[in-house]
Each structure stands twice: as C-alpha cells, then as structure tokens.
Short mmCIF file of C-alpha atoms in Angstrom, two decimals:
data_model
loop_
_atom_site.label_atom_id
_atom_site.label_comp_id
_atom_site.label_asym_id
_atom_site.label_seq_id
_atom_site.Cartn_x
_atom_site.Cartn_y
_atom_site.Cartn_z
CA MET A 8 63.25 -71.48 -82.53
CA CYS A 9 66.41 -71.38 -84.57
CA LYS A 10 69.76 -72.94 -83.73
CA ALA A 11 71.30 -69.61 -82.64
CA ASP A 12 68.57 -69.14 -80.05
CA ARG A 13 69.02 -72.69 -78.74
CA ASP A 14 72.79 -72.23 -78.51
CA ARG A 15 72.39 -68.93 -76.66
CA ILE A 16 69.94 -70.42 -74.16
CA GLU A 17 72.14 -73.49 -73.68
CA ARG A 18 75.20 -71.31 -73.10
CA ARG A 19 73.30 -69.15 -70.63
CA TRP A 20 72.24 -72.26 -68.66
CA THR A 21 75.79 -73.62 -68.75
CA TYR A 22 77.30 -70.39 -67.44
CA GLY A 23 74.54 -70.05 -64.84
CA LEU A 24 75.07 -73.54 -63.48
CA LEU A 25 78.83 -73.06 -63.51
CA LEU A 26 78.42 -69.83 -61.53
CA VAL A 27 76.13 -71.52 -59.00
CA TRP A 28 78.58 -74.41 -58.58
CA LEU A 29 81.50 -72.00 -58.17
CA ALA A 30 79.67 -69.98 -55.53
CA TYR A 31 78.62 -73.14 -53.65
CA SER A 32 82.09 -74.69 -53.70
CA THR A 33 83.69 -71.40 -52.63
CA ALA A 34 81.27 -71.06 -49.71
CA ALA A 35 81.81 -74.68 -48.70
CA PHE A 36 85.58 -74.29 -48.82
CA ALA A 37 85.43 -71.04 -46.83
CA GLY A 38 83.24 -72.70 -44.22
CA ARG A 39 85.62 -75.65 -43.84
CA SER A 40 88.69 -73.43 -43.62
CA THR A 41 87.14 -71.22 -40.94
CA GLU A 42 86.13 -74.32 -38.95
CA PHE A 43 89.69 -75.63 -39.27
CA ALA A 44 91.17 -72.29 -38.19
CA HIS A 45 88.82 -72.15 -35.20
CA GLU A 46 89.81 -75.70 -34.23
CA VAL A 47 93.52 -74.84 -34.47
CA VAL A 48 93.09 -71.72 -32.36
CA THR A 49 90.93 -73.35 -29.69
CA ASN A 50 92.67 -76.74 -29.43
CA PRO A 51 96.18 -76.50 -27.92
CA ASP A 52 96.86 -80.20 -28.60
CA ILE A 53 97.08 -79.74 -32.37
CA GLN A 54 100.68 -79.39 -33.56
CA LEU A 55 100.91 -78.07 -37.10
CA MET A 56 103.92 -78.75 -39.24
CA PRO A 57 105.62 -75.63 -40.64
CA ALA A 58 105.37 -77.16 -44.13
CA ILE A 59 101.66 -76.35 -44.17
CA PHE A 60 102.43 -72.63 -44.29
CA VAL A 61 105.06 -72.83 -47.05
CA SER A 62 103.67 -71.60 -50.36
CA PRO A 63 104.09 -73.88 -53.38
CA SER A 64 106.10 -71.25 -55.26
CA GLN A 65 108.98 -71.43 -52.79
#
C-alpha cells in the first residue's frame, strides 16, 4: 500500500470521526436545550434575566 492510499484512508477516518463527534455533540446540545426549555416553561419559580436573550452582536 503506497503513501497516497494510507493518507486517503487516514483522512477518511479523520473526517468520519469528526462527523460522528459533531452529530453526537449536536444531539447532546439539542437534548439539553430542550430539557432546559421544558424546565423554564413548566417551573414558574425560575426567573430568567433578560440578558440571556440578548444576542452577542448587539
């Protein structure tokens, strides 16, 4: 197996693992944010500061 083949296989593994990690972290973040939103909606004792909803660009 020549070096070009090894590099191609290595790159394919790297991109594959990166894609798996990205999908996992996105799903984990989406799960946490939906749990947080559900907690905010169902718990009247939580008082959110308005600064949470200000976008960083403003």
